């Protein structure tokens, strides 16, 4: 996207032959217009046209306030309002011509307003600057983006919970170090992600709450001598109030940084799940099958079924973290207040948001469609002496051994089973008693994988009954309420 927009800007600049006429909006003291290169580096319209609606909404609230405060005549305000609404309709219908020569979305809209209504258009910018205007647009855009991300993460939670309910007692190997550790259920595993995503939603909500203050009315940086009502515009635009300091209002972009941090954390979680899908769909595991809709074939190897969507979700962390680093780098060491550097916040924010929204959609689709293969999971869960901990726990509980000693005894039994190329439940009682006399037949009750998972009833544990309860609680906590 960045490359195409740069290319587009370059072509526009070149076709505008060398220098142009002085800018109509700020060109009072300019004899000549900018060079083509200046236009190319300065213009942001290809990027910031994306928040045209926020820009128009902000202007509508601003002009209504100007009229109420007697700063602009009601008749002029009415003309401006009508003009802005018409521009919104033009943009919506794809009939608006965005011009690089007019730099950015703010000036494109204002120039069109002048074409439509003439002189009164010039009154809209009273007691306002592009500095508070762009901060306002960004803030409103971020607020909406936080709400969209919340809805999309919720949708992923929803399909995860549904699969968890379906697979509440599907036994699979639980791993540490990607080595078989203890049996768990597939449902339990999926609910782990529901929790991570729940905290991610909390991060977006926190960012949106903290960022919900209006910069409008800070003007260029110092406030204004006009009797504006910042509280009224803040209220009209759905903010909790105006930002308290005008310098902070035009200089800060920490809402965007926080948004990108939340995007990054969410992307990290999605990438871990994506990587597990890649592992689980490998025929050596064969735990799940992804649908045709979310896999691709190979042009040369007919047997292939590649988890491309999962791999791309795994890759998208780069977009979010890259954007965070980009913006943090832009802001670092910037003296107060506004600097044109800050114009470059937008590509970072938009690219990260797009990448995350696409990842969430892809992940939601993959999870909704996936088919678990409980037989393969169960076969793998039984291997690797995965109930060794159950055996050690039994020695502690039933035979009274200290855990360290039980660990040692179990280790010897594992070695014995290894020598015989069998699993723990396949050892005879006599074999076991040769290792430790205190073992009785009752030990076999804890050795199977089903026995193992059923016994994990501690809060947050993997017992199928727990998983069903946890899924129900998750539904209540995360999915209740209108959507
Ligand atoms: N296009 C600019 C941006 O995105 C708008 C603000 C420009 N302000 C200025 N004083 N040049 O940051």
Short mmCIF file of C-alpha atoms and ligand atoms in Angstrom, two decimals:
data_model
loop_
_atom_site.label_atom_id
_atom_site.label_comp_id
_atom_site.label_asym_id
_atom_site.label_seq_id
_atom_site.Cartn_x
_atom_site.Cartn_y
_atom_site.Cartn_z
CA UNK A 1 0.00 0.00 0.00
CA UNK A 2 2.81 2.40 0.93
CA UNK A 3 4.60 1.67 -2.33
CA UNK A 4 1.54 2.15 -4.48
CA UNK A 5 0.60 5.39 -2.80
CA UNK A 6 4.16 6.63 -3.17
CA UNK A 7 4.12 5.70 -6.83
CA UNK A 8 0.78 7.42 -7.25
CA UNK A 9 2.08 10.55 -5.52
CA UNK A 10 5.13 10.56 -7.76
CA UNK A 11 3.08 10.35 -10.94
CA UNK A 12 0.79 13.08 -9.76
CA UNK A 13 3.76 15.25 -8.92
CA UNK A 14 5.42 14.67 -12.25
CA UNK A 15 2.31 15.40 -14.25
CA UNK A 16 2.03 18.68 -12.41
CA UNK A 17 5.03 19.98 -14.37
CA UNK A 18 7.67 21.49 -12.12
CA UNK A 19 6.25 24.11 -9.81
CA UNK A 20 2.63 25.06 -9.49
CA UNK A 21 0.67 28.10 -8.43
CA UNK A 22 0.81 29.11 -4.78
CA UNK A 23 -1.51 27.21 -2.46
CA UNK A 24 -4.89 28.89 -2.26
CA UNK A 25 -5.35 27.98 1.40
CA UNK A 26 -2.07 29.13 2.88
CA UNK A 27 -0.29 30.73 -0.04
CA UNK A 28 -0.75 34.37 0.92
CA UNK A 29 2.96 34.99 1.41
CA UNK A 30 4.07 32.66 -1.41
CA UNK A 31 5.01 33.92 -4.87
CA UNK A 32 5.48 30.44 -6.34
CA UNK A 33 4.10 27.00 -5.65
CA UNK A 34 6.00 23.93 -4.45
CA UNK A 35 8.26 21.82 -6.62
CA UNK A 36 6.97 18.47 -7.79
CA UNK A 37 9.17 16.69 -5.27
CA UNK A 38 7.86 18.92 -2.49
CA UNK A 39 4.31 17.98 -3.41
CA UNK A 40 5.26 14.30 -3.49
CA UNK A 41 6.85 14.29 -0.04
CA UNK A 42 4.33 16.65 1.52
CA UNK A 43 1.03 15.26 0.26
CA UNK A 44 -0.76 12.79 2.50
CA UNK A 45 -4.06 12.66 0.67
CA UNK A 46 -3.58 9.10 -0.61
CA UNK A 47 -3.41 7.96 3.00
CA UNK A 48 -5.50 10.37 5.04
CA UNK A 49 -8.47 10.43 2.66
CA UNK A 50 -9.38 7.40 4.70
CA UNK A 51 -10.69 9.54 7.49
CA UNK A 52 -12.82 11.85 5.42
CA UNK A 53 -15.89 11.03 7.47
CA UNK A 54 -14.22 11.88 10.77
CA UNK A 55 -12.99 15.11 9.19
CA UNK A 56 -16.48 16.12 8.05
CA UNK A 57 -18.11 15.10 11.34
CA UNK A 58 -15.54 17.20 13.22
CA UNK A 59 -16.18 20.18 10.96
CA UNK A 60 -19.95 19.86 11.37
CA UNK A 61 -19.63 19.93 15.17
CA UNK A 62 -17.15 22.80 14.98
CA UNK A 63 -19.30 25.04 12.76
CA UNK A 64 -22.44 24.33 14.82
CA UNK A 65 -20.54 25.48 17.89
CA UNK A 66 -19.18 28.57 16.09
CA UNK A 67 -22.74 29.58 15.22
CA UNK A 68 -24.05 28.95 18.75
CA UNK A 69 -21.26 31.05 20.19
CA UNK A 70 -22.00 33.87 17.73
CA UNK A 71 -18.56 33.53 16.14
CA UNK A 72 -20.02 32.77 12.69
CA UNK A 73 -23.37 34.02 11.39
CA UNK A 74 -26.14 31.40 11.38
CA UNK A 75 -26.73 31.84 7.66
CA UNK A 76 -23.07 31.14 6.87
CA UNK A 77 -23.03 28.18 9.24
CA UNK A 78 -26.06 26.74 7.47
CA UNK A 79 -24.35 27.09 4.09
CA UNK A 80 -21.21 25.43 5.44
CA UNK A 81 -23.23 22.60 6.94
CA UNK A 82 -25.11 21.97 3.73
CA UNK A 83 -21.89 22.08 1.73
CA UNK A 84 -20.13 19.62 4.04
CA UNK A 85 -23.03 17.19 3.80
CA UNK A 86 -22.97 17.41 0.07
CA UNK A 87 -19.24 16.67 0.05
CA UNK A 88 -19.85 13.63 2.24
CA UNK A 89 -22.39 12.40 -0.30
CA UNK A 90 -19.95 13.01 -3.16
CA UNK A 91 -17.18 11.07 -1.45
CA UNK A 92 -19.53 8.25 -0.55
CA UNK A 93 -20.66 8.01 -4.16
CA UNK A 94 -17.06 8.01 -5.41
CA UNK A 95 -17.63 11.31 -7.20
CA UNK A 96 -15.05 13.33 -5.26
CA UNK A 97 -11.74 14.18 -6.86
CA UNK A 98 -8.89 13.96 -4.35
CA UNK A 99 -5.96 16.16 -5.38
CA UNK A 100 -2.34 15.77 -4.25
CA UNK A 101 -1.81 19.47 -4.91
CA UNK A 102 -4.21 20.12 -2.04
CA UNK A 103 -1.98 18.08 0.27
CA UNK A 104 -4.33 16.41 2.66
CA UNK A 105 -7.93 15.50 3.42
CA UNK A 106 -8.53 18.72 5.38
CA UNK A 107 -7.60 21.02 2.51
CA UNK A 108 -9.23 18.85 -0.15
CA UNK A 109 -12.53 19.14 1.67
CA UNK A 110 -12.17 22.83 2.43
CA UNK A 111 -11.26 23.62 -1.18
CA UNK A 112 -14.29 21.75 -2.44
CA UNK A 113 -16.43 23.59 0.10
CA UNK A 114 -15.22 26.88 -1.35
CA UNK A 115 -16.15 25.66 -4.85
CA UNK A 116 -19.60 24.76 -3.63
CA UNK A 117 -20.56 27.71 -1.42
CA UNK A 118 -17.98 30.40 -2.15
CA UNK A 119 -16.74 32.92 0.41
CA UNK A 120 -18.52 31.63 3.57
CA UNK A 121 -16.41 28.44 3.27
CA UNK A 122 -13.50 30.48 4.56
CA UNK A 123 -15.23 30.91 7.93
CA UNK A 124 -15.17 27.20 8.80
CA UNK A 125 -11.53 27.30 9.85
CA UNK A 126 -12.09 30.07 12.42
CA UNK A 127 -10.62 29.16 15.82
CA UNK A 128 -9.24 25.92 14.43
CA UNK A 129 -6.00 24.67 12.89
CA UNK A 130 -5.16 21.60 10.90
CA UNK A 131 -3.14 20.60 13.95
CA UNK A 132 -6.12 20.07 16.21
CA UNK A 133 -8.18 18.97 13.22
CA UNK A 134 -5.88 16.09 12.31
CA UNK A 135 -5.51 15.08 15.95
CA UNK A 136 -9.30 15.01 16.20
CA UNK A 137 -9.69 12.92 13.05
CA UNK A 138 -7.10 10.43 14.23
CA UNK A 139 -8.65 10.18 17.67
CA UNK A 140 -12.10 9.51 16.27
CA UNK A 141 -10.74 7.02 13.75
CA UNK A 142 -8.86 5.15 16.47
CA UNK A 143 -11.92 5.05 18.68
CA UNK A 144 -13.92 3.42 15.88
CA UNK A 145 -11.05 1.05 15.10
CA UNK A 146 -10.94 -0.08 18.75
CA UNK A 147 -14.66 -0.88 18.57
CA UNK A 148 -14.20 -2.81 15.30
CA UNK A 149 -11.31 -4.82 16.73
CA UNK A 150 -13.35 -5.60 19.81
CA UNK A 151 -16.20 -6.95 17.69
CA UNK A 152 -13.88 -9.02 15.55
CA UNK A 153 -11.98 -10.50 18.48
CA UNK A 154 -15.30 -11.34 20.07
CA UNK A 155 -16.28 -13.20 16.90
CA UNK A 156 -13.11 -15.31 17.13
CA UNK A 157 -13.85 -16.03 20.79
CA UNK A 158 -17.31 -17.14 19.78
CA UNK A 159 -16.09 -19.79 17.32
CA UNK A 160 -13.38 -20.91 19.75
CA UNK A 161 -15.94 -21.43 22.48
CA UNK A 162 -18.23 -23.37 20.13
CA UNK A 163 -15.35 -25.68 19.16
CA UNK A 164 -14.34 -26.00 22.82
CA UNK A 165 -17.84 -27.17 23.69
CA UNK A 166 -17.79 -29.69 20.83
CA UNK A 167 -14.39 -30.97 21.97
CA UNK A 168 -14.72 -30.72 25.74
CA UNK A 169 -13.57 -34.31 26.20
CA UNK A 170 -11.40 -34.85 23.14
CA UNK A 171 -8.12 -35.94 24.72
CA UNK A 172 -4.92 -34.57 23.21
CA UNK A 173 -1.33 -34.30 24.35
CA UNK A 174 -0.58 -31.16 26.33
CA UNK A 175 2.91 -29.89 25.61
CA UNK A 176 5.74 -28.04 27.26
CA UNK A 177 8.85 -27.48 25.11
CA UNK A 178 6.62 -29.00 22.38
CA UNK A 179 7.36 -32.32 24.09
CA UNK A 180 4.36 -34.40 25.25
CA UNK A 181 3.79 -33.41 28.88
CA UNK A 182 0.36 -34.37 30.23
CA UNK A 183 -2.93 -35.18 28.51
CA UNK A 184 -5.36 -32.28 28.20
CA UNK A 185 -8.54 -31.83 26.21
CA UNK A 186 -8.74 -29.99 22.92
CA UNK A 187 -11.56 -27.91 24.37
CA UNK A 188 -9.37 -26.81 27.25
CA UNK A 189 -6.61 -25.86 24.83
CA UNK A 190 -8.93 -23.69 22.74
CA UNK A 191 -10.32 -21.95 25.81
CA UNK A 192 -6.79 -20.84 26.68
CA UNK A 193 -6.95 -18.61 23.60
CA UNK A 194 -10.39 -17.34 24.56
CA UNK A 195 -8.79 -16.00 27.76
CA UNK A 196 -5.86 -14.36 25.93
CA UNK A 197 -8.24 -12.73 23.48
CA UNK A 198 -10.41 -11.56 26.38
CA UNK A 199 -7.45 -9.65 27.79
CA UNK A 200 -6.73 -8.26 24.32
CA UNK A 201 -10.24 -6.85 24.20
CA UNK A 202 -9.56 -5.29 27.57
CA UNK A 203 -6.48 -3.58 26.13
CA UNK A 204 -8.48 -2.06 23.25
CA UNK A 205 -11.18 -0.98 25.68
CA UNK A 206 -8.63 0.65 27.99
CA UNK A 207 -7.02 2.48 25.08
CA UNK A 208 -10.39 3.68 23.79
CA UNK A 209 -11.43 4.89 27.24
CA UNK A 210 -8.20 6.75 27.94
CA UNK A 211 -8.12 8.20 24.43
CA UNK A 212 -11.70 9.44 24.45
CA UNK A 213 -10.93 13.15 24.94
CA UNK A 214 -11.29 15.76 22.25
CA UNK A 215 -8.30 17.77 20.97
CA UNK A 216 -10.59 20.07 18.96
CA UNK A 217 -10.27 23.71 19.90
CA UNK A 218 -6.61 23.51 20.88
CA UNK A 219 -6.20 25.35 17.54
CA UNK A 220 -2.60 25.54 16.30
CA UNK A 221 -1.16 24.87 19.76
CA UNK A 222 -1.97 27.64 22.22
CA UNK A 223 -5.77 27.75 22.19
CA UNK A 224 -7.68 30.64 20.68
CA UNK A 225 -8.94 34.11 21.53
CA UNK A 226 -12.40 33.29 20.13
CA UNK A 227 -15.05 32.38 22.73
CA UNK A 228 -15.32 28.74 21.63
CA UNK A 229 -16.98 25.99 23.67
CA UNK A 230 -14.70 22.97 23.65
CA UNK A 231 -16.92 21.09 26.05
CA UNK A 232 -19.84 21.38 23.64
CA UNK A 233 -17.92 20.08 20.62
CA UNK A 234 -16.45 17.28 22.74
CA UNK A 235 -19.94 16.27 23.85
CA UNK A 236 -21.37 16.50 20.34
CA UNK A 237 -18.67 14.17 19.05
CA UNK A 238 -19.17 11.58 21.79
CA UNK A 239 -16.08 12.37 23.85
CA UNK A 240 -15.86 12.26 27.64
CA UNK A 241 -14.61 15.85 27.50
CA UNK A 242 -11.92 18.05 25.91
CA UNK A 243 -8.20 17.40 26.40
CA UNK A 244 -7.08 19.70 29.19
CA UNK A 245 -3.90 21.10 27.66
CA UNK A 246 -3.79 22.60 24.18
CA UNK A 247 -0.11 21.73 23.62
CA UNK A 248 -0.71 18.12 24.61
CA UNK A 249 -3.78 18.04 22.39
CA UNK A 250 -1.87 18.76 19.17
CA UNK A 251 1.42 17.07 20.09
CA UNK A 252 0.35 13.67 21.45
CA UNK A 253 -0.25 10.44 19.64
CA UNK A 254 -0.07 8.02 22.54
CA UNK A 255 -3.61 6.83 21.79
CA UNK A 256 -2.23 5.57 18.47
CA UNK A 257 0.76 3.98 20.21
CA UNK A 258 -1.53 2.25 22.67
CA UNK A 259 -3.71 1.05 19.84
CA UNK A 260 -0.67 -0.39 18.07
CA UNK A 261 0.49 -2.05 21.29
CA UNK A 262 -2.92 -3.70 21.60
CA UNK A 263 -2.74 -4.74 17.92
CA UNK A 264 0.68 -6.22 18.55
CA UNK A 265 -0.36 -8.25 21.58
CA UNK A 266 -3.43 -9.55 19.78
CA UNK A 267 -1.34 -10.43 16.72
CA UNK A 268 1.12 -12.28 18.92
CA UNK A 269 -1.71 -14.37 20.34
CA UNK A 270 -3.12 -15.04 16.90
CA UNK A 271 0.31 -16.05 15.63
CA UNK A 272 0.68 -18.65 18.37
CA UNK A 273 -2.67 -20.17 17.50
CA UNK A 274 -1.77 -19.98 13.80
CA UNK A 275 1.48 -21.83 14.46
CA UNK A 276 -0.43 -24.53 16.33
CA UNK A 277 -2.76 -24.91 13.36
CA UNK A 278 0.30 -25.37 11.17
CA UNK A 279 1.61 -28.05 13.52
CA UNK A 280 -1.71 -29.78 14.08
CA UNK A 281 -2.47 -30.01 10.35
CA UNK A 282 0.89 -31.57 9.56
CA UNK A 283 0.18 -35.24 8.69
CA UNK A 284 2.65 -36.35 11.37
CA UNK A 285 0.23 -34.86 13.89
CA UNK A 286 -3.05 -34.99 11.97
CA UNK A 287 -4.99 -33.51 14.89
CA UNK A 288 -7.15 -31.17 12.81
CA UNK A 289 -8.18 -30.61 9.22
CA UNK A 290 -8.72 -27.12 7.86
CA UNK A 291 -11.46 -26.54 5.32
CA UNK A 292 -10.88 -26.13 1.59
CA UNK A 293 -11.88 -22.50 2.04
CA UNK A 294 -8.79 -21.75 4.15
CA UNK A 295 -6.10 -23.91 2.57
CA UNK A 296 -4.42 -24.03 -0.82
CA UNK A 297 -3.10 -26.79 -3.03
CA UNK A 298 0.25 -26.97 -4.73
CA UNK A 299 0.67 -26.51 -8.47
CA UNK A 300 3.15 -29.40 -8.61
CA UNK A 301 2.39 -31.71 -5.66
CA UNK A 302 -1.18 -33.00 -5.94
CA UNK A 303 -1.33 -34.33 -2.37
CA UNK A 304 -0.65 -30.94 -0.77
CA UNK A 305 -2.99 -29.01 1.44
CA UNK A 306 -1.14 -25.98 2.67
CA UNK A 307 -2.25 -23.90 5.68
CA UNK A 308 -1.46 -20.58 3.95
CA UNK A 309 -3.99 -18.55 5.89
CA UNK A 310 -2.51 -19.77 9.18
CA UNK A 311 1.00 -19.00 7.97
CA UNK A 312 -0.01 -15.50 6.94
CA UNK A 313 -1.70 -14.84 10.27
CA UNK A 314 1.54 -16.03 11.85
CA UNK A 315 3.41 -13.47 9.75
CA UNK A 316 1.17 -10.48 10.43
CA UNK A 317 2.76 -9.72 13.78
CA UNK A 318 5.34 -7.95 11.65
CA UNK A 319 2.77 -5.44 10.47
CA UNK A 320 1.59 -4.53 13.97
CA UNK A 321 4.93 -4.54 15.76
CA UNK A 322 6.56 -2.82 12.78
CA UNK A 323 3.94 -0.09 12.97
CA UNK A 324 4.47 0.32 16.70
CA UNK A 325 8.21 0.69 16.25
CA UNK A 326 7.69 3.05 13.34
CA UNK A 327 5.42 5.38 15.28
CA UNK A 328 7.45 5.23 18.49
CA UNK A 329 10.50 6.12 16.41
CA UNK A 330 8.66 9.03 14.77
CA UNK A 331 7.55 10.44 18.12
CA UNK A 332 10.78 9.87 20.02
CA UNK A 333 12.60 13.10 20.70
CA UNK A 334 10.01 15.27 18.90
CA UNK A 335 9.85 18.64 20.62
CA UNK A 336 6.38 19.96 21.45
CA UNK A 337 4.14 20.55 19.72
CA UNK A 338 3.14 19.48 16.21
CA UNK A 339 5.80 18.44 13.71
CA UNK A 340 5.14 17.32 10.17
CA UNK A 341 6.84 14.07 11.17
CA UNK A 342 3.52 13.22 12.78
CA UNK A 343 1.83 13.02 9.40
CA UNK A 344 3.63 9.69 9.00
CA UNK A 345 1.64 8.21 11.90
CA UNK A 346 -1.20 7.34 9.56
CA UNK A 347 0.33 4.71 7.26
CA UNK A 348 1.56 2.89 10.36
CA UNK A 349 -1.82 2.91 12.08
CA UNK A 350 -3.85 2.03 9.00
CA UNK A 351 -1.59 -0.82 7.89
CA UNK A 352 -1.54 -2.37 11.34
CA UNK A 353 -5.32 -2.09 11.72
CA UNK A 354 -5.91 -3.60 8.27
CA UNK A 355 -3.52 -6.46 8.95
CA UNK A 356 -5.13 -7.26 12.28
CA UNK A 357 -8.68 -7.10 10.97
CA UNK A 358 -7.78 -9.42 8.11
CA UNK A 359 -5.99 -11.80 10.50
CA UNK A 360 -8.98 -11.91 12.82
CA UNK A 361 -11.32 -12.64 9.92
CA UNK A 362 -9.05 -15.42 8.65
CA UNK A 363 -8.60 -16.92 12.10
CA UNK A 364 -12.34 -16.83 12.75
CA UNK A 365 -12.99 -18.63 9.47
CA UNK A 366 -10.32 -21.27 10.07
CA UNK A 367 -11.52 -22.06 13.58
CA UNK A 368 -15.21 -22.12 12.65
CA UNK A 369 -14.55 -24.61 9.84
CA UNK A 370 -11.90 -26.83 11.37
CA UNK A 371 -12.56 -30.53 11.93
CA UNK A 372 -10.89 -32.12 14.92
CA UNK A 373 -9.59 -35.66 14.62
CA UNK A 374 -10.12 -37.07 18.14
CA UNK A 375 -8.74 -40.52 17.24
CA UNK A 376 -5.36 -39.08 16.21
CA UNK A 377 -5.24 -36.81 19.23
CA UNK A 378 -6.06 -39.65 21.56
CA UNK A 379 -3.42 -41.93 20.05
CA UNK A 380 -0.80 -39.20 20.52
CA UNK A 381 -2.02 -38.38 24.03
CA UNK A 382 -1.35 -41.90 25.23
CA UNK A 383 2.23 -41.89 24.01
CA UNK A 384 5.32 -40.36 25.56
CA UNK A 385 4.52 -41.67 29.04
CA UNK A 386 2.10 -38.81 29.39
CA UNK A 387 0.55 -40.17 32.57
CA UNK A 388 3.85 -40.40 34.46
CA UNK A 389 2.83 -37.46 36.65
CA UNK A 390 -0.40 -39.26 37.51
CA UNK A 391 1.65 -42.25 38.63
CA UNK A 392 3.93 -40.07 40.77
CA UNK A 393 0.91 -38.30 42.26
CA UNK A 394 -0.66 -41.70 43.07
CA UNK A 395 2.52 -42.79 44.90
CA UNK A 396 2.28 -39.64 47.00
CA UNK A 397 -1.45 -39.83 47.65
CA UNK A 398 -1.95 -43.59 48.10
CA UNK A 399 1.45 -44.94 49.10
CA UNK A 400 2.57 -41.98 51.21
CA UNK A 401 5.88 -41.33 49.40
CA UNK A 402 7.36 -37.82 49.43
CA UNK A 403 6.93 -36.30 45.93
CA UNK A 404 10.67 -36.27 45.18
CA UNK A 405 10.93 -39.99 45.93
CA UNK A 406 7.75 -40.70 43.92
CA UNK A 407 9.31 -38.78 41.00
CA UNK A 408 12.38 -41.02 41.21
CA UNK A 409 10.38 -44.27 41.40
CA UNK A 410 8.27 -43.18 38.44
CA UNK A 411 11.40 -42.35 36.47
CA UNK A 412 12.63 -45.93 36.98
CA UNK A 413 9.26 -47.29 35.83
CA UNK A 414 9.42 -45.10 32.71
CA UNK A 415 12.91 -46.46 31.97
CA UNK A 416 11.62 -50.01 32.41
CA UNK A 417 8.71 -49.37 30.03
CA UNK A 418 11.13 -47.83 27.57
CA UNK A 419 13.32 -50.95 27.70
CA UNK A 420 10.29 -53.10 27.02
CA UNK A 421 9.05 -50.73 24.26
CA UNK A 422 5.70 -50.48 25.98
CA UNK A 423 3.70 -47.79 27.77
CA UNK A 424 3.23 -47.39 31.51
CA UNK A 425 -0.22 -49.04 31.72
CA UNK A 426 1.24 -52.06 29.84
CA UNK A 427 3.71 -52.94 32.64
CA UNK A 428 2.61 -55.84 34.84
CA UNK A 429 1.95 -55.34 38.53
CA UNK A 430 4.84 -57.72 39.29
CA UNK A 431 7.20 -55.55 37.21
CA UNK A 432 6.05 -52.47 39.03
CA UNK A 433 6.41 -54.03 42.45
CA UNK A 434 9.96 -55.05 41.64
CA UNK A 435 10.68 -51.33 41.37
CA UNK A 436 8.67 -50.41 44.47
CA UNK A 437 6.87 -52.85 46.76
CA UNK A 438 4.31 -50.24 47.83
CA UNK A 439 2.58 -50.20 44.42
CA UNK A 440 -0.79 -52.01 44.29
CA UNK A 441 -3.25 -52.93 41.56
CA UNK A 442 -5.18 -49.72 42.30
CA UNK A 443 -2.47 -47.77 40.45
CA UNK A 444 -3.95 -48.82 37.10
CA UNK A 445 -6.98 -46.65 37.85
CA UNK A 446 -4.92 -43.49 37.29
CA UNK A 447 -2.81 -44.60 34.36
CA UNK A 448 -5.08 -44.22 31.31
CA UNK A 449 -5.40 -40.82 29.63
CA UNK A 450 -9.11 -40.64 30.43
CA UNK A 451 -8.40 -41.26 34.10
CA UNK A 452 -5.74 -38.62 33.94
CA UNK A 453 -7.85 -35.84 32.47
CA UNK A 454 -10.90 -36.69 34.60
CA UNK A 455 -8.78 -36.23 37.72
CA UNK A 456 -7.70 -32.67 36.80
CA UNK A 457 -10.61 -31.00 38.54
CA UNK A 458 -8.74 -28.13 40.23
CA UNK A 459 -10.06 -24.69 39.24
CA UNK A 460 -8.86 -23.91 35.72
CA UNK A 461 -7.86 -27.55 35.14
CA UNK A 462 -8.55 -29.71 32.09
CA UNK A 463 -11.18 -32.18 33.39
CA UNK A 464 -14.00 -32.34 30.78
CA UNK A 465 -16.55 -31.30 33.40
CA UNK A 466 -14.43 -28.23 34.13
CA UNK A 467 -14.09 -27.44 30.45
CA UNK A 468 -17.86 -27.48 29.98
CA UNK A 469 -18.26 -25.19 32.95
CA UNK A 470 -15.49 -22.90 31.73
CA UNK A 471 -17.04 -22.68 28.26
CA UNK A 472 -20.33 -21.67 29.80
CA UNK A 473 -18.65 -19.05 31.97
CA UNK A 474 -16.77 -17.73 28.92
CA UNK A 475 -20.01 -17.40 26.99
CA UNK A 476 -21.43 -15.34 29.80
CA UNK A 477 -18.35 -13.21 30.29
CA UNK A 478 -17.39 -12.57 26.66
CA UNK A 479 -20.42 -13.11 24.45
CA UNK A 480 -23.28 -11.69 26.45
CA UNK A 481 -24.75 -8.41 25.42
CA UNK A 482 -25.81 -7.12 22.04
CA UNK A 483 -23.63 -7.49 18.98
N1 LIG B 1 -1.64 16.47 6.88
C1 LIG B 1 -1.21 16.89 8.16
C2 LIG B 1 -0.96 15.69 9.08
O1 LIG B 1 -1.41 14.67 8.77
C3 LIG B 1 -2.26 17.77 8.79
C4 LIG B 1 -1.73 18.77 9.74
C5 LIG B 1 -0.86 19.73 9.02
N2 LIG B 1 -0.54 20.84 9.86
C6 LIG B 1 0.40 21.70 9.50
N3 LIG B 1 0.61 22.67 10.30
N4 LIG B 1 1.08 21.55 8.40
O2 LIG B 1 -0.29 15.80 10.06
#
